[in-house]
Short mmCIF file of C-alpha atoms and ligand atoms in Angstrom, two decimals:
data_model
loop_
_atom_site.label_atom_id
_atom_site.label_comp_id
_atom_site.label_asym_id
_atom_site.label_seq_id
_atom_site.Cartn_x
_atom_site.Cartn_y
_atom_site.Cartn_z
CA MET A 1 -1.59 34.46 -10.53
CA ASN A 2 0.46 32.68 -7.93
CA GLN A 3 -1.39 29.28 -7.57
CA LYS A 4 -1.89 27.61 -4.67
CA PHE A 5 -1.11 23.95 -3.13
CA ILE A 6 -3.26 21.47 -3.40
CA PRO A 7 -2.52 18.73 -1.14
CA LEU A 8 -3.81 14.91 -1.54
CA SER A 9 -5.41 14.47 1.66
CA VAL A 10 -5.66 16.39 4.18
CA PRO A 11 -6.76 16.70 7.62
CA ASN A 12 -11.09 18.91 7.76
CA LEU A 13 -11.28 20.33 11.72
CA LYS A 14 -13.31 22.75 11.54
CA GLY A 15 -16.41 21.46 13.99
CA ASN A 16 -16.03 20.57 17.33
CA GLU A 17 -13.19 19.51 17.41
CA LEU A 18 -11.39 22.76 19.58
CA LYS A 19 -14.43 22.37 22.24
CA TYR A 20 -13.01 18.79 23.12
CA VAL A 21 -10.39 19.17 23.39
CA THR A 22 -9.99 21.87 24.77
CA HIS A 23 -12.58 19.85 27.31
CA ALA A 24 -10.28 17.31 27.26
CA ILE A 25 -7.37 19.90 28.55
CA GLU A 26 -9.44 21.89 31.02
CA THR A 27 -10.81 18.47 32.87
CA GLU A 28 -7.68 17.49 32.40
CA TRP A 29 -7.94 14.54 31.29
CA VAL A 30 -5.54 14.19 28.21
CA SER A 31 -3.74 10.17 29.03
CA SER A 32 -5.33 6.49 28.25
CA ALA A 33 -8.59 7.11 30.40
CA GLY A 34 -11.84 9.24 29.87
CA ALA A 35 -14.75 9.94 29.23
CA TYR A 36 -14.10 10.51 25.51
CA ILE A 37 -12.58 7.35 25.00
CA ASN A 38 -15.87 4.75 25.76
CA GLU A 39 -18.09 8.07 24.01
CA PHE A 40 -15.84 7.38 20.73
CA GLU A 41 -16.14 3.56 20.93
CA GLU A 42 -19.76 3.59 21.07
CA LYS A 43 -20.09 6.22 19.27
CA THR A 44 -17.85 4.46 16.21
CA ALA A 45 -19.95 1.05 16.85
CA ARG A 46 -23.22 2.56 16.72
CA TYR A 47 -22.36 4.20 13.03
CA VAL A 48 -21.11 1.11 11.83
CA LYS A 49 -23.26 -1.20 13.86
CA SER A 50 -21.69 -3.21 14.79
CA LYS A 51 -21.80 -4.68 19.20
CA GLY A 52 -18.61 -3.41 20.45
CA ALA A 53 -15.40 -1.07 19.88
CA VAL A 54 -11.55 -0.95 20.33
CA SER A 55 -10.44 2.03 20.77
CA CYS A 56 -6.07 1.74 20.20
CA GLN A 57 -3.71 4.09 18.57
CA ASN A 58 -4.06 3.83 15.66
CA GLY A 59 -4.48 1.45 12.44
CA THR A 60 -1.52 -0.37 12.68
CA ALA A 61 -2.35 -1.95 16.21
CA GLY A 62 -5.64 -2.73 15.56
CA LEU A 63 -4.52 -4.99 12.97
CA HIS A 64 -2.13 -6.81 15.28
CA ILE A 65 -4.78 -7.39 18.37
CA ALA A 66 -6.82 -8.47 15.49
CA LEU A 67 -4.94 -11.37 13.81
CA LYS A 68 -3.81 -12.14 17.27
CA VAL A 69 -6.91 -12.19 18.67
CA CYS A 70 -8.40 -14.34 15.35
CA GLY A 71 -5.92 -17.07 16.80
CA VAL A 72 -2.77 -16.66 13.75
CA THR A 73 0.31 -17.46 15.97
CA LYS A 74 4.12 -17.26 14.45
CA ASP A 75 3.08 -21.01 13.47
CA ASP A 76 0.54 -20.02 10.15
CA GLU A 77 -0.01 -18.50 8.01
CA VAL A 78 -2.60 -15.45 6.37
CA ILE A 79 -3.56 -14.50 2.93
CA VAL A 80 -2.89 -10.73 2.18
CA PRO A 81 -2.83 -9.13 -1.15
CA THR A 82 -0.23 -6.92 -2.59
CA LEU A 83 -1.42 -4.25 -3.53
CA THR A 84 -2.04 -1.64 -1.01
CA PHE A 85 -0.32 -0.86 2.07
CA ILE A 86 2.57 -2.53 3.81
CA ALA A 87 1.08 -1.47 7.62
CA ALA A 88 -1.80 -3.70 6.02
CA VAL A 89 1.06 -6.63 5.55
CA ASN A 90 3.76 -5.99 8.97
CA PRO A 91 1.47 -6.98 11.63
CA VAL A 92 1.22 -10.48 10.42
CA LYS A 93 5.55 -10.47 10.76
CA TYR A 94 4.84 -9.03 14.17
CA ILE A 95 3.40 -12.25 15.57
CA GLY A 96 5.91 -14.07 13.75
CA ALA A 97 3.42 -14.98 10.81
CA GLU A 98 4.22 -15.38 7.69
CA PRO A 99 2.06 -13.35 4.18
CA ILE A 100 1.23 -15.03 1.11
CA PHE A 101 0.42 -12.49 -1.37
CA MET A 102 -2.59 -12.22 -3.61
CA ASP A 103 -3.04 -10.46 -6.70
CA CYS A 104 -6.42 -8.03 -7.03
CA ASP A 105 -8.84 -7.79 -9.09
CA ASP A 106 -10.07 -4.91 -11.76
CA SER A 107 -12.17 -3.11 -8.24
CA LEU A 108 -8.09 -3.20 -6.61
CA THR A 109 -8.95 -4.80 -3.76
CA ILE A 110 -8.24 -9.02 -2.68
CA ASP A 111 -9.20 -11.34 -6.33
CA VAL A 112 -11.54 -13.63 -4.78
CA GLU A 113 -11.35 -15.78 -7.71
CA LYS A 114 -7.41 -16.47 -7.78
CA LEU A 115 -7.37 -16.78 -3.46
CA HIS A 116 -11.08 -19.57 -4.21
CA THR A 117 -8.47 -21.10 -6.53
CA PHE A 118 -5.69 -21.24 -4.06
CA CYS A 119 -6.88 -22.15 -1.90
CA LYS A 120 -8.35 -25.31 -4.16
CA ASN A 121 -4.81 -25.96 -5.88
CA GLU A 122 -1.45 -24.93 -3.17
CA CYS A 123 -3.46 -26.22 -0.73
CA GLU A 124 -5.25 -29.29 2.09
CA PHE A 125 -8.00 -29.13 3.88
CA ILE A 126 -7.46 -31.33 6.28
CA GLY A 127 -9.43 -32.13 9.67
CA GLY A 128 -10.87 -28.77 9.62
CA LYS A 129 -7.60 -26.74 8.73
CA LEU A 130 -5.79 -25.44 5.54
CA ILE A 131 -2.86 -26.44 4.87
CA ASN A 132 -0.55 -25.22 2.13
CA LYS A 133 0.69 -28.07 0.64
CA LYS A 134 4.53 -25.73 0.21
CA SER A 135 5.21 -24.85 3.55
CA LYS A 136 3.20 -27.18 5.27
CA LYS A 137 1.47 -24.91 7.60
CA GLN A 138 -2.38 -24.13 8.07
CA ILE A 139 -3.49 -20.97 6.31
CA LYS A 140 -5.41 -18.83 9.36
CA ALA A 141 -6.85 -16.28 7.90
CA VAL A 142 -7.36 -14.16 4.89
CA LEU A 143 -6.30 -10.23 5.70
CA VAL A 144 -8.83 -7.82 3.00
CA VAL A 145 -8.51 -4.52 2.52
CA HIS A 146 -11.10 -2.02 1.12
CA VAL A 147 -9.18 -0.13 -1.05
CA PHE A 148 -9.33 3.50 -1.36
CA GLY A 149 -12.78 3.34 0.05
CA ASN A 150 -14.22 0.82 -2.14
CA MET A 151 -15.63 -2.69 -0.77
CA ALA A 152 -13.86 -6.29 -1.16
CA ASP A 153 -15.36 -8.33 -2.26
CA MET A 154 -17.35 -9.75 1.43
CA GLU A 155 -19.38 -12.14 -0.12
CA GLY A 156 -17.33 -14.40 -2.08
CA ILE A 157 -14.72 -13.97 1.02
CA ILE A 158 -17.04 -15.46 3.66
CA GLU A 159 -18.13 -18.03 1.63
CA ILE A 160 -14.08 -18.80 0.60
CA ALA A 161 -13.86 -18.27 4.56
CA ASN A 162 -16.79 -20.83 5.62
CA GLU A 163 -15.42 -23.66 3.11
CA PHE A 164 -11.68 -22.97 4.48
CA ASN A 165 -12.52 -22.73 8.04
CA LEU A 166 -10.77 -18.96 7.97
CA GLN A 167 -11.03 -15.86 10.09
CA VAL A 168 -11.85 -12.95 8.73
CA VAL A 169 -9.90 -10.04 9.20
CA GLU A 170 -11.00 -6.58 7.65
CA ASP A 171 -8.87 -3.72 7.09
CA ALA A 172 -11.44 -0.51 6.72
CA THR A 173 -9.22 1.65 7.61
CA GLU A 174 -9.64 3.49 4.39
CA ALA A 175 -12.86 2.70 4.60
CA ILE A 176 -15.07 3.65 7.56
CA GLY A 177 -18.85 4.84 5.78
CA THR A 178 -18.60 2.25 3.15
CA TYR A 179 -21.21 0.11 3.54
CA TYR A 180 -23.48 -2.03 1.63
CA ILE A 181 -26.81 -1.08 -0.71
CA LYS A 182 -27.85 -4.24 -2.03
CA GLY A 183 -26.80 -8.25 -2.38
CA LYS A 184 -26.60 -9.93 0.85
CA TYR A 185 -24.61 -7.39 2.73
CA LYS A 186 -26.68 -4.74 2.94
CA GLY A 187 -26.41 -2.07 5.27
CA ARG A 188 -23.36 -3.31 6.63
CA HIS A 189 -20.19 -1.41 7.01
CA ALA A 190 -16.58 -2.52 5.86
CA GLY A 191 -15.15 -3.15 8.45
CA THR A 192 -18.22 -5.83 10.13
CA ILE A 193 -19.09 -8.53 7.67
CA GLY A 194 -15.58 -10.90 8.49
CA ASN A 195 -14.66 -11.90 12.56
CA ILE A 196 -13.42 -8.51 12.32
CA GLY A 197 -12.72 -5.07 11.14
CA VAL A 198 -10.17 -2.60 12.12
CA TYR A 199 -11.02 1.46 10.98
CA SER A 200 -7.53 4.13 10.82
CA PHE A 201 -8.20 7.87 12.49
CA ASN A 202 -4.39 8.59 10.50
CA GLY A 203 -3.53 12.06 9.37
CA ASN A 204 -4.32 11.79 5.35
CA LYS A 205 -7.75 9.43 6.67
CA ILE A 206 -11.68 10.54 5.91
CA ILE A 207 -11.78 10.94 8.76
CA THR A 208 -8.85 12.03 11.63
CA THR A 209 -7.13 12.17 15.18
CA GLY A 210 -3.57 13.07 14.63
CA GLY A 211 -3.51 9.00 14.76
CA GLY A 212 -5.93 6.45 15.98
CA GLY A 213 -7.10 3.20 14.90
CA MET A 214 -10.23 1.13 15.90
CA ILE A 215 -11.35 -2.13 15.86
CA VAL A 216 -14.96 -3.71 15.21
CA SER A 217 -16.31 -6.60 15.49
CA ASP A 218 -19.88 -8.60 16.42
CA ASP A 219 -18.42 -12.16 18.26
CA GLU A 220 -18.35 -10.19 21.75
CA GLU A 221 -15.23 -12.67 23.09
CA LEU A 222 -12.67 -10.79 20.01
CA LEU A 223 -13.09 -7.39 21.17
CA ARG A 224 -12.92 -7.87 25.11
CA ARG A 225 -9.41 -10.09 24.32
CA ALA A 226 -8.99 -7.03 22.06
CA LYS A 227 -9.62 -5.38 25.26
CA HIS A 228 -7.58 -6.93 27.66
CA LEU A 229 -4.24 -6.83 24.78
CA THR A 230 -3.96 -2.98 23.93
CA THR A 231 -4.60 -2.82 28.14
CA GLN A 232 -1.49 -4.45 28.88
CA ALA A 233 -3.48 -6.73 29.23
CA LYS A 234 -4.14 -6.52 33.19
CA SER A 235 -6.84 -9.40 35.18
CA ASP A 236 -6.19 -7.81 38.07
CA GLU A 237 -6.79 -3.71 38.30
CA LEU A 238 -6.39 -2.59 40.96
CA TYR A 239 -3.34 -5.47 42.66
CA TYR A 240 -1.55 -4.96 38.53
CA THR A 241 -1.60 -9.01 37.99
CA HIS A 242 -0.93 -9.32 34.39
CA ASP A 243 -1.95 -13.53 32.75
CA GLU A 244 -0.05 -12.52 29.76
CA ILE A 245 1.65 -9.99 27.36
CA GLY A 246 -0.17 -7.21 26.25
CA TYR A 247 0.36 -4.17 24.73
CA ASN A 248 -0.23 -0.59 25.53
CA TYR A 249 -1.90 0.31 22.62
CA ARG A 250 -5.37 2.04 24.21
CA MET A 251 -5.88 5.63 22.46
CA THR A 252 -5.89 8.81 24.41
CA ASN A 253 -8.57 10.68 25.74
CA LEU A 254 -7.29 14.05 23.50
CA GLN A 255 -7.43 11.65 20.90
CA ALA A 256 -10.97 10.29 21.11
CA ALA A 257 -11.56 13.89 21.55
CA LEU A 258 -11.08 14.66 18.14
CA GLY A 259 -12.44 12.21 16.79
CA ILE A 260 -15.97 12.62 18.49
CA ALA A 261 -15.85 15.73 16.94
CA GLN A 262 -14.81 14.15 13.56
CA LEU A 263 -17.19 11.42 13.38
CA GLU A 264 -20.21 14.18 13.92
CA GLN A 265 -18.82 15.80 10.54
CA LEU A 266 -17.95 12.10 8.75
CA GLU A 267 -21.48 12.19 6.33
CA ASP A 268 -20.77 16.23 6.04
CA PHE A 269 -17.32 15.23 4.46
CA ILE A 270 -18.96 12.07 2.31
CA LYS A 271 -21.04 14.12 0.58
CA ILE A 272 -18.27 16.43 -0.26
CA LYS A 273 -16.59 13.55 -1.30
CA GLU A 274 -18.96 12.56 -3.70
CA GLU A 275 -20.16 15.11 -5.45
CA ASN A 276 -16.18 16.20 -5.71
CA TYR A 277 -15.09 12.46 -7.36
CA LYS A 278 -18.68 12.48 -10.12
CA LEU A 279 -17.28 16.30 -11.24
CA TYR A 280 -13.77 14.78 -12.08
CA LYS A 281 -15.43 11.95 -13.52
CA LYS A 282 -17.51 13.89 -14.85
CA GLU A 283 -14.36 15.86 -16.44
CA ILE A 284 -12.19 13.59 -17.24
CA ARG A 285 -14.32 11.65 -19.03
CA LYS A 286 -13.95 13.94 -22.23
CA ILE A 287 -9.98 13.19 -21.23
CA GLU A 288 -8.80 11.20 -24.35
CA GLY A 289 -6.33 8.66 -22.32
CA LEU A 290 -7.95 9.20 -18.98
CA SER A 291 -10.53 7.92 -16.20
CA LEU A 292 -11.58 7.63 -12.89
CA LEU A 293 -11.83 4.11 -11.12
CA ASP A 294 -14.72 2.76 -10.11
CA PHE A 295 -16.66 2.54 -7.14
CA LYS A 296 -18.59 -0.78 -7.26
CA ASP A 297 -22.52 -0.15 -7.77
CA SER A 298 -23.35 -2.39 -4.88
CA ILE A 299 -22.02 -0.34 -2.07
CA ARG A 300 -22.94 3.40 -0.63
CA SER A 301 -18.15 4.35 -1.09
CA ASN A 302 -17.38 6.87 1.40
CA TYR A 303 -14.62 8.17 -1.66
CA TRP A 304 -12.13 8.07 0.49
CA PHE A 305 -8.96 7.88 -2.83
CA TYR A 306 -9.56 9.04 -6.20
CA ALA A 307 -7.56 6.61 -8.45
CA LEU A 308 -6.70 7.80 -11.99
CA ASN A 309 -5.53 5.88 -14.49
CA CYS A 310 -4.13 6.20 -17.52
CA ASN A 311 -3.37 4.61 -20.80
CA ASN A 312 -1.51 4.59 -23.42
CA ALA A 313 -3.36 7.04 -25.78
CA TYR A 314 -2.53 9.81 -22.76
CA PRO A 315 0.83 12.01 -23.72
CA LEU A 316 2.48 11.26 -20.66
CA ASN A 317 3.03 7.72 -18.47
CA ARG A 318 2.12 8.15 -15.07
CA ASP A 319 6.03 9.78 -13.93
CA GLU A 320 5.81 11.77 -16.43
CA MET A 321 1.97 12.84 -14.97
CA ILE A 322 3.26 12.92 -11.25
CA LYS A 323 6.73 14.96 -12.49
CA TYR A 324 3.79 17.70 -14.19
CA LEU A 325 1.04 18.31 -11.62
CA LEU A 326 3.80 18.08 -9.51
CA SER A 327 5.37 21.16 -10.58
CA LYS A 328 1.33 23.14 -11.31
CA LYS A 329 1.87 22.55 -7.44
CA ILE A 330 -0.75 19.21 -7.29
CA GLN A 331 0.04 16.30 -5.01
CA VAL A 332 -0.21 13.23 -6.23
CA ARG A 333 0.77 9.40 -6.04
CA PRO A 334 1.17 6.41 -7.76
CA ILE A 335 -0.36 3.51 -6.12
CA TRP A 336 1.90 1.59 -2.78
CA GLY A 337 4.61 -0.24 -4.35
CA LEU A 338 3.34 -4.19 -3.93
CA ILE A 339 4.60 -5.56 -0.84
CA HIS A 340 5.70 -8.26 -2.02
CA GLU A 341 8.43 -6.85 -4.38
CA GLN A 342 9.38 -4.99 -1.27
CA LYS A 343 12.53 -6.60 0.77
CA PRO A 344 11.01 -7.83 3.84
CA TYR A 345 9.07 -10.03 1.92
CA LEU A 346 11.11 -10.50 -0.89
CA ASN A 347 10.99 -14.81 0.10
CA ASN A 348 7.63 -15.11 0.91
CA GLN A 349 4.55 -17.22 -1.31
CA ALA A 350 3.27 -14.82 -4.08
CA TYR A 351 -0.18 -16.57 -5.73
CA LYS A 352 -0.06 -15.44 -9.95
CA ILE A 353 0.31 -11.49 -9.83
CA GLU A 354 -0.55 -10.01 -12.52
CA LYS A 355 -3.04 -7.62 -12.63
CA ALA A 356 -1.63 -5.57 -9.31
CA LYS A 357 1.19 -4.45 -11.62
CA ARG A 358 -0.13 -3.83 -14.41
CA TYR A 359 -2.29 -0.74 -12.12
CA LEU A 360 0.36 0.07 -10.54
CA GLU A 361 1.91 1.47 -13.50
CA ARG A 362 -1.28 3.03 -14.44
CA ILE A 363 -2.85 4.82 -11.32
CA VAL A 364 -1.74 8.13 -10.15
CA ASN A 365 -4.26 9.57 -7.17
CA ILE A 366 -5.04 13.24 -7.53
CA PRO A 367 -6.67 15.54 -4.36
CA CYS A 368 -9.39 14.41 -2.81
CA SER A 369 -9.05 15.95 1.02
CA SER A 370 -12.94 17.03 1.81
CA ASN A 371 -11.41 20.81 1.85
CA LEU A 372 -11.77 20.82 -1.36
CA THR A 373 -13.05 23.14 -3.42
CA ARG A 374 -14.75 23.26 -6.90
CA GLU A 375 -12.62 25.43 -8.34
CA ASP A 376 -9.92 22.97 -7.12
CA VAL A 377 -11.14 19.49 -8.95
CA LEU A 378 -10.96 21.85 -12.66
CA TYR A 379 -8.13 23.22 -12.33
CA VAL A 380 -6.00 20.42 -11.50
CA VAL A 381 -8.46 19.21 -14.19
CA GLU A 382 -7.79 21.77 -16.17
CA CYS A 383 -4.35 20.88 -16.21
CA LEU A 384 -4.76 17.23 -17.14
CA LYS A 385 -6.11 18.29 -19.87
CA ASN A 386 -3.34 20.91 -20.81
CA ALA A 387 -0.52 18.46 -20.79
CA LYS A 388 0.15 17.72 -24.46
CA GLN A 389 1.84 20.80 -24.65
CA CYS A 390 4.13 20.10 -21.72
CA ILE A 391 5.94 16.80 -23.28
CA CYS A 392 8.60 18.79 -24.88
CA ALA A 393 9.57 20.63 -21.59
CA LEU A 394 8.98 17.46 -19.24
CA GLY A 395 11.87 16.17 -22.58
CA GLY A 396 13.98 18.29 -21.45
CA GLY A 397 14.57 16.48 -17.43
CA LYS A 398 12.32 20.32 -16.27
CA ALA A 399 8.83 19.87 -15.22
CA GLU A 400 8.27 23.52 -15.68
CA CYS A 401 5.15 24.30 -18.62
C1 PLP B 1 -4.02 3.59 7.19
C2 PLP B 1 -3.36 2.84 6.81
C3 PLP B 1 -3.02 1.30 7.38
C4 PLP B 1 -2.56 2.37 9.23
O1 PLP B 1 -2.97 2.81 9.62
P1 PLP B 1 -2.52 3.85 10.86
O2 PLP B 1 -3.55 4.02 11.43
O3 PLP B 1 -1.75 4.84 9.53
O4 PLP B 1 -0.95 3.07 11.65
C5 PLP B 1 -3.23 0.02 7.47
N1 PLP B 1 -3.77 -0.50 6.32
C6 PLP B 1 -4.03 0.51 4.91
C7 PLP B 1 -4.41 0.09 3.84
C8 PLP B 1 -3.06 1.87 5.44
O5 PLP B 1 -4.55 2.45 4.14
#
């Protein structure tokens, strides 16, 4: 039998995408003005229950603007996680500010205890400003990432932010649809708890506009500033006067047409992803040395990415497993290389990074698309079970089993 290729995470475009995009083309509204853009902003805001939303070209652009409107300048520092995609951190540098890298906890999101210890022991809080003892610079914000659709500990983070006067920027690019079902923030969506949050609609995310992003906030002044900056900072529409340096970051009507169709299906996608996650979880539990990382039980997760944890009892290490699964036409990948170890960030401060290193060595992301069938999941599990028989073949430098 010729086994089909099972991709890691690909778009699912079987709803009204073609209809809405066709309408955008037929009406010849394809660029950065058009009714779909406003409609997509309104519908996203309504879905996540935020006061408003501002569309942008992608999540990276959204994070750039989010940091700017939160008041981060070239003289400041921003605390960021080291275990994340580099697009979460680069916007800090776009502004000319410097990141300080923080470890993760067992949920792979920022370690709140270390964050607190860092602010208490390594900084001074004077006149409402948190000053890094080492660099003497002000730390203006903490950027948290809701890794793989899990939720960072927002209760802990907001407490720390209040104690040390920090802005909280939520990189919720992977977590649209994730919300608290318990605790202080019950009902609140990822991205809407800090000062400002950002979603991504890149092709590998749970819903896609090809490329796209959305800024959300309950602070109307931040939203107004974000809209201003993403649309070239025009202070007069007719006469083209500009009061500061703006950006051409607004989403196009074509992207938004796709986005509306995708948003209509988001809850269905989450259902499929949850079912597949639970099936994987149940089957993988039976394999010695393997487990799937949990999502927190205080949240309804969007189940975006599944993290397979592989310990010493499993016959293959991370790299062998990747090679083996790729030979079985299953697309998998390790988690991101830690950002504090990437060339552009080697000189930046990193605080007691321990768990991130350990998880990096052991975690592999396995197929999770909303197109994934039950049969696909069972095939992946079957291959994981049979890995033992492949060790010799892999030892010979060949990944054929
Ligand atoms: C995808 C992603 C981004 C960037 O979003 P784009 O829309 O691709 O620019 C930023 N941070 C994290 C954690 C992401 O996963």
